[in-house]
Tab-separated table of N, CA, C and O in Angstrom:
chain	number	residue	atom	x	y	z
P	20	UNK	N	10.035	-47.809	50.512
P	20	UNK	CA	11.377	-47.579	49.997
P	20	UNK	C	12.010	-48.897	49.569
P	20	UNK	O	11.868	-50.062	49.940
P	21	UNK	N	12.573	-48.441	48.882
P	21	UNK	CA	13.587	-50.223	47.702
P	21	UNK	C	14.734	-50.310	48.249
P	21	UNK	O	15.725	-49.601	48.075
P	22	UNK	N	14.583	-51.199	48.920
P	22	UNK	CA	16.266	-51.932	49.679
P	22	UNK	C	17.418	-51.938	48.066
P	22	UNK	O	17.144	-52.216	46.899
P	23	UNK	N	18.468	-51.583	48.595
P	23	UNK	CA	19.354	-51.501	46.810
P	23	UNK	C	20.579	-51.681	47.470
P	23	UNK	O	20.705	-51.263	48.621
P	24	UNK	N	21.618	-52.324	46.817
P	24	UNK	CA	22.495	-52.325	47.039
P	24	UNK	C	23.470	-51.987	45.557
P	24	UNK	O	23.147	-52.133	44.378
P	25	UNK	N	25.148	-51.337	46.344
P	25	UNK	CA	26.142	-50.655	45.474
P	25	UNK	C	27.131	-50.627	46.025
P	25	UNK	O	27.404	-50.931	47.186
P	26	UNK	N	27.947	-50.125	44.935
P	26	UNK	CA	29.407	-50.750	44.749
P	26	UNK	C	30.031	-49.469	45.313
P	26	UNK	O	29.718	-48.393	44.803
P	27	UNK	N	30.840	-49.516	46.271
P	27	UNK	CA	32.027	-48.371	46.677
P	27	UNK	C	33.819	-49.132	47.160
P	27	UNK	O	34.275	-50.185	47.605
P	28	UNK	N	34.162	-48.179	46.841
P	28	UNK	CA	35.818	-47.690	47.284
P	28	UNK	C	35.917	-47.450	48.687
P	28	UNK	O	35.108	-46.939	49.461
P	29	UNK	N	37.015	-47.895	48.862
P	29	UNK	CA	37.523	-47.067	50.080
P	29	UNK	C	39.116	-47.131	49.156
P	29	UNK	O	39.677	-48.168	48.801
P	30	UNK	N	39.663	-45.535	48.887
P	30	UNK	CA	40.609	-45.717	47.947
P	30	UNK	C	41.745	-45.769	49.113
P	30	UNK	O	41.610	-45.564	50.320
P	31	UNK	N	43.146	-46.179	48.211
P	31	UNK	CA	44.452	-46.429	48.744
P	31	UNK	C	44.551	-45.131	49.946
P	31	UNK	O	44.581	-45.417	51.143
P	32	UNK	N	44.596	-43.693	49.466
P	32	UNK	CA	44.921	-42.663	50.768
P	32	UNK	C	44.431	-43.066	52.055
P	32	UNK	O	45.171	-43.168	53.033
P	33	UNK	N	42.835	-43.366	52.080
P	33	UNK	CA	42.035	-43.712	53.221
P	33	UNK	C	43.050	-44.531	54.131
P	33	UNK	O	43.597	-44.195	55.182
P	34	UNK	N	43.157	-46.073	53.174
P	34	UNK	CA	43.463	-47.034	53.868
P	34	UNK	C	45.173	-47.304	54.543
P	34	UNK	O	45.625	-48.183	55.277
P	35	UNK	N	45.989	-45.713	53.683
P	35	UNK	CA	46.682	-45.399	54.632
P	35	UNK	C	46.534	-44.555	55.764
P	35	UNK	O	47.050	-44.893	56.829
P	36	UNK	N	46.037	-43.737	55.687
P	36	UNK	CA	45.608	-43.089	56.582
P	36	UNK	C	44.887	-44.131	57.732
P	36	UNK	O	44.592	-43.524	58.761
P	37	UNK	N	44.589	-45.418	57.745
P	37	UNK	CA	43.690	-45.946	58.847
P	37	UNK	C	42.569	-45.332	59.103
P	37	UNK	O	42.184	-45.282	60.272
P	38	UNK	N	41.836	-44.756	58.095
P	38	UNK	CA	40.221	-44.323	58.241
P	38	UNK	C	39.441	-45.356	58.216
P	38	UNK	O	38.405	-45.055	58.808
P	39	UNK	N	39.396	-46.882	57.666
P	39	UNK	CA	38.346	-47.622	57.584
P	39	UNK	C	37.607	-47.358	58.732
P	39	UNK	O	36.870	-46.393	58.528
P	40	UNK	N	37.483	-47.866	59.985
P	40	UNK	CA	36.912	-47.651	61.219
P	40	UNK	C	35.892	-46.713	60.644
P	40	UNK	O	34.747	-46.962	60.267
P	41	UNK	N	36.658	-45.404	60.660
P	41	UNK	CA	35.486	-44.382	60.909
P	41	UNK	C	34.992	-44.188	59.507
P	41	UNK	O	33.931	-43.565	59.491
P	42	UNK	N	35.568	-44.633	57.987
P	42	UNK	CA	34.473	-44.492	57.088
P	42	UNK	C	32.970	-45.810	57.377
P	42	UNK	O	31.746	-45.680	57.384
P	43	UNK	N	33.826	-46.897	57.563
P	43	UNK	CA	32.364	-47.762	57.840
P	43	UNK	C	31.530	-47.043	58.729
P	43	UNK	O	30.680	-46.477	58.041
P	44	UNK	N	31.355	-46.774	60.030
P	44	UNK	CA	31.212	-46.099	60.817
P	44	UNK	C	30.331	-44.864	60.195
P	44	UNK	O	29.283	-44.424	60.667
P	45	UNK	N	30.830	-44.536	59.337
P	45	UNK	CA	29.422	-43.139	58.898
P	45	UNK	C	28.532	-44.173	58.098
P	45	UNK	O	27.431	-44.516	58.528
P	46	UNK	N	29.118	-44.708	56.785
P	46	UNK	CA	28.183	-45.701	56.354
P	46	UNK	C	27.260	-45.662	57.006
P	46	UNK	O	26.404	-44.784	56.899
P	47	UNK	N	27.216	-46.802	57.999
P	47	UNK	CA	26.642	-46.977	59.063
P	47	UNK	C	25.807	-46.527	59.411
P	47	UNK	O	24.663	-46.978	59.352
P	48	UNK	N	26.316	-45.042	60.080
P	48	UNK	CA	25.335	-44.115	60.221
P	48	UNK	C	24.378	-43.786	59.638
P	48	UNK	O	23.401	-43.390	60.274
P	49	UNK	N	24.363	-43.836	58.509
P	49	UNK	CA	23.614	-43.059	57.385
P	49	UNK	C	22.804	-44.203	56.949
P	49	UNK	O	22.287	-43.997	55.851
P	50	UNK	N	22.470	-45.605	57.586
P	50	UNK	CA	21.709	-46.611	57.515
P	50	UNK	C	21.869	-47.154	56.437
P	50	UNK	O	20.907	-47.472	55.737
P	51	UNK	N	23.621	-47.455	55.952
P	51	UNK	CA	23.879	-48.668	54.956
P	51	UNK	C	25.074	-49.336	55.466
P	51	UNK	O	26.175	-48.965	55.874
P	52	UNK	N	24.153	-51.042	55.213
P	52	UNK	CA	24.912	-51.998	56.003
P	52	UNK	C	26.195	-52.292	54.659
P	52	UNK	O	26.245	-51.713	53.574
P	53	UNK	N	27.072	-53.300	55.147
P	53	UNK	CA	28.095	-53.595	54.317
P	53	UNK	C	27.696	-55.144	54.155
P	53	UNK	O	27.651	-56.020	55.018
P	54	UNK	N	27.406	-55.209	52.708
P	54	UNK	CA	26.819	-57.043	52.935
P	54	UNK	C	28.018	-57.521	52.124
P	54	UNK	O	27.881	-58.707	51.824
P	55	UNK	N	29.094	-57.007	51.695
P	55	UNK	CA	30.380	-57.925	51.651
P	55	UNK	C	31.392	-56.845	51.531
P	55	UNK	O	31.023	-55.679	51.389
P	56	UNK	N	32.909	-57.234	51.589
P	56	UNK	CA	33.940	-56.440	51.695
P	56	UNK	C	34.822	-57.345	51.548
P	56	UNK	O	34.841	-58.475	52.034
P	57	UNK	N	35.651	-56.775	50.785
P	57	UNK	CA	37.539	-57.546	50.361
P	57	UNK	C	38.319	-56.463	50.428
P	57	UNK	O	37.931	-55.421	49.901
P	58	UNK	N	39.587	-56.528	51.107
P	58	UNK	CA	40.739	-55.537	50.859
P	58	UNK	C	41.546	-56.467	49.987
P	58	UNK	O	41.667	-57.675	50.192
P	59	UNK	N	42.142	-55.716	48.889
P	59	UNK	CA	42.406	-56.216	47.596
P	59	UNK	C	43.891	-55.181	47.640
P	59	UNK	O	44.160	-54.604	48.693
P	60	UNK	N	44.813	-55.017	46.387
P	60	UNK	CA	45.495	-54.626	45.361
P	60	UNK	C	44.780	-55.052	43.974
P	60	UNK	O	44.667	-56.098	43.335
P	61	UNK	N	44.292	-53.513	43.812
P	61	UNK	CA	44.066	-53.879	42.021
P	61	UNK	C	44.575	-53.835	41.200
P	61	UNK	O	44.917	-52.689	40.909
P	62	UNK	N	44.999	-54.897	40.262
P	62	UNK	CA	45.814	-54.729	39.452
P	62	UNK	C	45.626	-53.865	38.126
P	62	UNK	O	44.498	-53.644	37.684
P	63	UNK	N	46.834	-53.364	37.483
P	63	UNK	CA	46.653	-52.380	36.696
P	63	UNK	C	45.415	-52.788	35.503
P	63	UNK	O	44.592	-51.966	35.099
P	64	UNK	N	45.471	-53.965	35.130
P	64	UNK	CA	44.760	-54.110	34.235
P	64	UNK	C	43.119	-54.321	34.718
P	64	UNK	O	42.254	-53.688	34.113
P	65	UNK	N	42.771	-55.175	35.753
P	65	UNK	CA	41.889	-54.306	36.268
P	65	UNK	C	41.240	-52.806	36.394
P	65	UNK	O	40.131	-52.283	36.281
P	66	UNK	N	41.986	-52.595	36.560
P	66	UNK	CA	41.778	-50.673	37.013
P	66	UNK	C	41.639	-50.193	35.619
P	66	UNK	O	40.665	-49.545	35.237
P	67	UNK	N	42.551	-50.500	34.937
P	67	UNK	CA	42.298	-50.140	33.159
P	67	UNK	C	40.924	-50.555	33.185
P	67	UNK	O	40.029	-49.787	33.536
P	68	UNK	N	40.735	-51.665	32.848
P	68	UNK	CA	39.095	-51.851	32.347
P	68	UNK	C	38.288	-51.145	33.694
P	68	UNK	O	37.187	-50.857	33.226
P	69	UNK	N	38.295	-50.930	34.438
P	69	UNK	CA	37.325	-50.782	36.034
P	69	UNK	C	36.882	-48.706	35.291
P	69	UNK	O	35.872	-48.014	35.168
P	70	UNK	N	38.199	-48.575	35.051
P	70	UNK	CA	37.859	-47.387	34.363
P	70	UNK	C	37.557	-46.564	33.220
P	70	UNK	O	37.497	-45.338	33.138
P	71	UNK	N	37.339	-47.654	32.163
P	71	UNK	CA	37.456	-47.584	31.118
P	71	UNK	C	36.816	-46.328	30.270
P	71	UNK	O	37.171	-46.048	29.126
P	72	UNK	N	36.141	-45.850	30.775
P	72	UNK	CA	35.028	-44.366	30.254
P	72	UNK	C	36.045	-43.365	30.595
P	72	UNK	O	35.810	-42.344	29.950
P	73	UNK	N	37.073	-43.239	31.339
P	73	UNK	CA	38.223	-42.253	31.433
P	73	UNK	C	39.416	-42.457	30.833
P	73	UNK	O	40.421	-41.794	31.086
P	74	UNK	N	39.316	-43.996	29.467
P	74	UNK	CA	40.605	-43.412	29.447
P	74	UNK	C	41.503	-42.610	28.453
P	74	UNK	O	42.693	-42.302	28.378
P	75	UNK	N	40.199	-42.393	27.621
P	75	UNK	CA	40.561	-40.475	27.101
P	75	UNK	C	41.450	-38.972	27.676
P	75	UNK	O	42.280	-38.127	27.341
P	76	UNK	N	40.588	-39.396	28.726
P	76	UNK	CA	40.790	-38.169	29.259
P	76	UNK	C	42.259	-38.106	30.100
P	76	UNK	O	42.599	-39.111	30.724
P	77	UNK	N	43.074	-36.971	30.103
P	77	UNK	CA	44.337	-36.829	30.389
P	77	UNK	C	44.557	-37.130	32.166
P	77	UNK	O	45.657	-37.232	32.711
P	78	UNK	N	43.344	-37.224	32.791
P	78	UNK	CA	44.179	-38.104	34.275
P	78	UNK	C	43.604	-39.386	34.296
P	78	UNK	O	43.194	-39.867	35.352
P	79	UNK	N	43.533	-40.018	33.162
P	79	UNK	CA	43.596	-41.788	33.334
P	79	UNK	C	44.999	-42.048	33.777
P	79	UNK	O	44.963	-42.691	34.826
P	80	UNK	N	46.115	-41.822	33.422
P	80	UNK	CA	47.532	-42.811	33.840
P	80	UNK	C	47.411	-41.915	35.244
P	80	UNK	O	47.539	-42.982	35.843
P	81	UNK	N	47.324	-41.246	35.981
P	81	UNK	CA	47.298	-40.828	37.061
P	81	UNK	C	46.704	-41.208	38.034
P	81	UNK	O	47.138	-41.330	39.179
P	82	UNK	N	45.331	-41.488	37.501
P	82	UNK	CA	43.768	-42.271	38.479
P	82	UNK	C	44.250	-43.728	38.468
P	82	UNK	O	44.430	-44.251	39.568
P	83	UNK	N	44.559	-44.689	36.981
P	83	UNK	CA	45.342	-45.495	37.230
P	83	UNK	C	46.157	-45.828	38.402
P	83	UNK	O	45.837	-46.511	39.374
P	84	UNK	N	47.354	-45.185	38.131
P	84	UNK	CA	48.356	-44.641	39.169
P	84	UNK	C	48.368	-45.321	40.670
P	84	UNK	O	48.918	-46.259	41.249
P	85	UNK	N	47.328	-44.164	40.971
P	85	UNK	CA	47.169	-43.596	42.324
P	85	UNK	C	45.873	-45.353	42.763
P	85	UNK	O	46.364	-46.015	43.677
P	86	UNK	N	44.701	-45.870	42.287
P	86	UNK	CA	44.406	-46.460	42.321
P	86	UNK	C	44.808	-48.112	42.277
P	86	UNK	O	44.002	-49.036	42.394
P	87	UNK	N	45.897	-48.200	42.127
P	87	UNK	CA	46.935	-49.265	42.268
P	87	UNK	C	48.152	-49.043	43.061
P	87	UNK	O	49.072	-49.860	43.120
P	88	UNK	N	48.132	-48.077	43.581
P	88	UNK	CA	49.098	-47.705	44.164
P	88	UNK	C	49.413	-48.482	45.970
P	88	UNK	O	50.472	-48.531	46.596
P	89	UNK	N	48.180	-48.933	46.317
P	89	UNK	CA	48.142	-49.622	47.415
P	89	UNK	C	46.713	-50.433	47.802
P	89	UNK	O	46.062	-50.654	46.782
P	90	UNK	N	46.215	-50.817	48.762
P	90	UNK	CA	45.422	-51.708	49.127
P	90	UNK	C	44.112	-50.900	49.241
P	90	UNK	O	44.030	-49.822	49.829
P	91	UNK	N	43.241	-51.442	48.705
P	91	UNK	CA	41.624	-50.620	48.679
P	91	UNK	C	40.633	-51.770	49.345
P	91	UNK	O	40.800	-52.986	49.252
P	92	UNK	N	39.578	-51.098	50.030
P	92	UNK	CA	38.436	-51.921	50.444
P	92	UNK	C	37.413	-51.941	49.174
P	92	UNK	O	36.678	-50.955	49.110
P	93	UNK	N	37.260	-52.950	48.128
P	93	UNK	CA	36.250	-53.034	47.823
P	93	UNK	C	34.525	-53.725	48.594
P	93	UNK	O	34.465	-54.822	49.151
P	94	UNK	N	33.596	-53.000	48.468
P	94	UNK	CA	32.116	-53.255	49.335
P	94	UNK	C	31.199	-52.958	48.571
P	94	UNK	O	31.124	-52.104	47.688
P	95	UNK	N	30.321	-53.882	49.035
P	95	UNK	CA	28.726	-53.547	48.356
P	95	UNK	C	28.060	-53.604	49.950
P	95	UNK	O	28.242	-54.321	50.934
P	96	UNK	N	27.285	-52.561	49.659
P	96	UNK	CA	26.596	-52.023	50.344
P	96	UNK	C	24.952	-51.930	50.128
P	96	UNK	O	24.280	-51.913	49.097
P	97	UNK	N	24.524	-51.869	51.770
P	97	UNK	CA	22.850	-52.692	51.394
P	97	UNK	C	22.439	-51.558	51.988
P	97	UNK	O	23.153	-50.895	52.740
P	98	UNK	N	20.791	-51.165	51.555
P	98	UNK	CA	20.034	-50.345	52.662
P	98	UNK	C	19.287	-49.616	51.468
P	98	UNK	O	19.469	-49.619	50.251
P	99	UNK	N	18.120	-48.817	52.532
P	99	UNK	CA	17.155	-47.904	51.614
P	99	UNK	C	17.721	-47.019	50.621
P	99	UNK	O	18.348	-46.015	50.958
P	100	UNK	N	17.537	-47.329	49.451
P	100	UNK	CA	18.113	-46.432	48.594
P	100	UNK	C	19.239	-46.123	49.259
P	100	UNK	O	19.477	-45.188	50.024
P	101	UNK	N	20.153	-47.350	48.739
P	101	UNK	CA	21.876	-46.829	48.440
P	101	UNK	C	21.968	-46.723	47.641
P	101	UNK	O	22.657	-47.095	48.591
P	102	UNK	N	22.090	-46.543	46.345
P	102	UNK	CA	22.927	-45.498	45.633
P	102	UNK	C	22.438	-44.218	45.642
P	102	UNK	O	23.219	-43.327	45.309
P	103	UNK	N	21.135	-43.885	46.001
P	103	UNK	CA	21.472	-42.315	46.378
P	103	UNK	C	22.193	-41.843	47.561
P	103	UNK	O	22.879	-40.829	47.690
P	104	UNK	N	21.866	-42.914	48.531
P	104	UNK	CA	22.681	-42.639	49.952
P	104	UNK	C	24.259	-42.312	49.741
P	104	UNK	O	24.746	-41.182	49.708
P	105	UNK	N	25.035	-43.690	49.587
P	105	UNK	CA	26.349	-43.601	49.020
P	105	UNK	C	26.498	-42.378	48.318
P	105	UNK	O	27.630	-42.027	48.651
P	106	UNK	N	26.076	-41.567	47.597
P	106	UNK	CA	26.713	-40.740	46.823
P	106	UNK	C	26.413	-39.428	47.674
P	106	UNK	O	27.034	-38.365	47.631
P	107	UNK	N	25.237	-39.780	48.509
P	107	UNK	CA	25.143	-38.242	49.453
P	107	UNK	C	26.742	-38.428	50.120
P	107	UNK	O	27.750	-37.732	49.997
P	108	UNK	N	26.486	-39.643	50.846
P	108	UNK	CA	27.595	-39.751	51.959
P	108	UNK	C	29.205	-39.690	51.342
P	108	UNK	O	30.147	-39.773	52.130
P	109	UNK	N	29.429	-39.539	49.891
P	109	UNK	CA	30.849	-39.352	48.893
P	109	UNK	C	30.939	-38.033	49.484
P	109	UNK	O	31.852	-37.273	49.162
C-alpha cells in the first residue's frame, strides 16, 4: 500500500462546536496521522480562489460566507491511502 498524504478542513461549525478533539481522534482511528496543522481565518480572497470551480454555481457567496466566517483547522494528513481514507471518513 502507498503511504499518501491530503489536504482536509475542519470547517468553522466544527471548530465552534469544540469537535477538534474528537474529529482528530477518528482520523486517527482510521490510521491517518496529521503531519501538519494550522488554525487559520481564511480570508475571503483566499476562499475565492480555494474555490474557484464553484464559483458559478449559486452557493458560492454562501460557501464563501460560511467558510470565512470563523477559524478552520487546515491539515495534511499522512497514512495508507489517504485520500481514499479521508473521504471514507467525510
Amino acid at each position: 500500500m502507498a503511504i499518501e498524504q491530503t489536504f482536509s478542513i475542519i470547517k468553522p461549525n466544527a471548530m465552534k462546536k469544540n469537535c477538534l478533539g474528537d474529529i482528530m481522534s477518528i482520523f486517527e482511528a482510521n490510521g491517518l496521522k496529521t503531519a501538519a496543522a494550522k488554525i487559520t481565518v481564511i480570508s475571503k480572497s483566499k476562499c475565492e480562489d480555494f474555490y474557484t470551480e464553484h464559483k458559478t454555481r449559486p452557493f458560492f457567496g454562501e460557501l464563501v460566507s460560511f467558510m470565512t466566517s470563523g477559524p478552520v483547522m487546515l491539515m495534511c494528513l499522512q497514512g495508507e491511502n489517504a485520500v481514499a481514507k479521508n473521504r471514507e471518513v467525510m
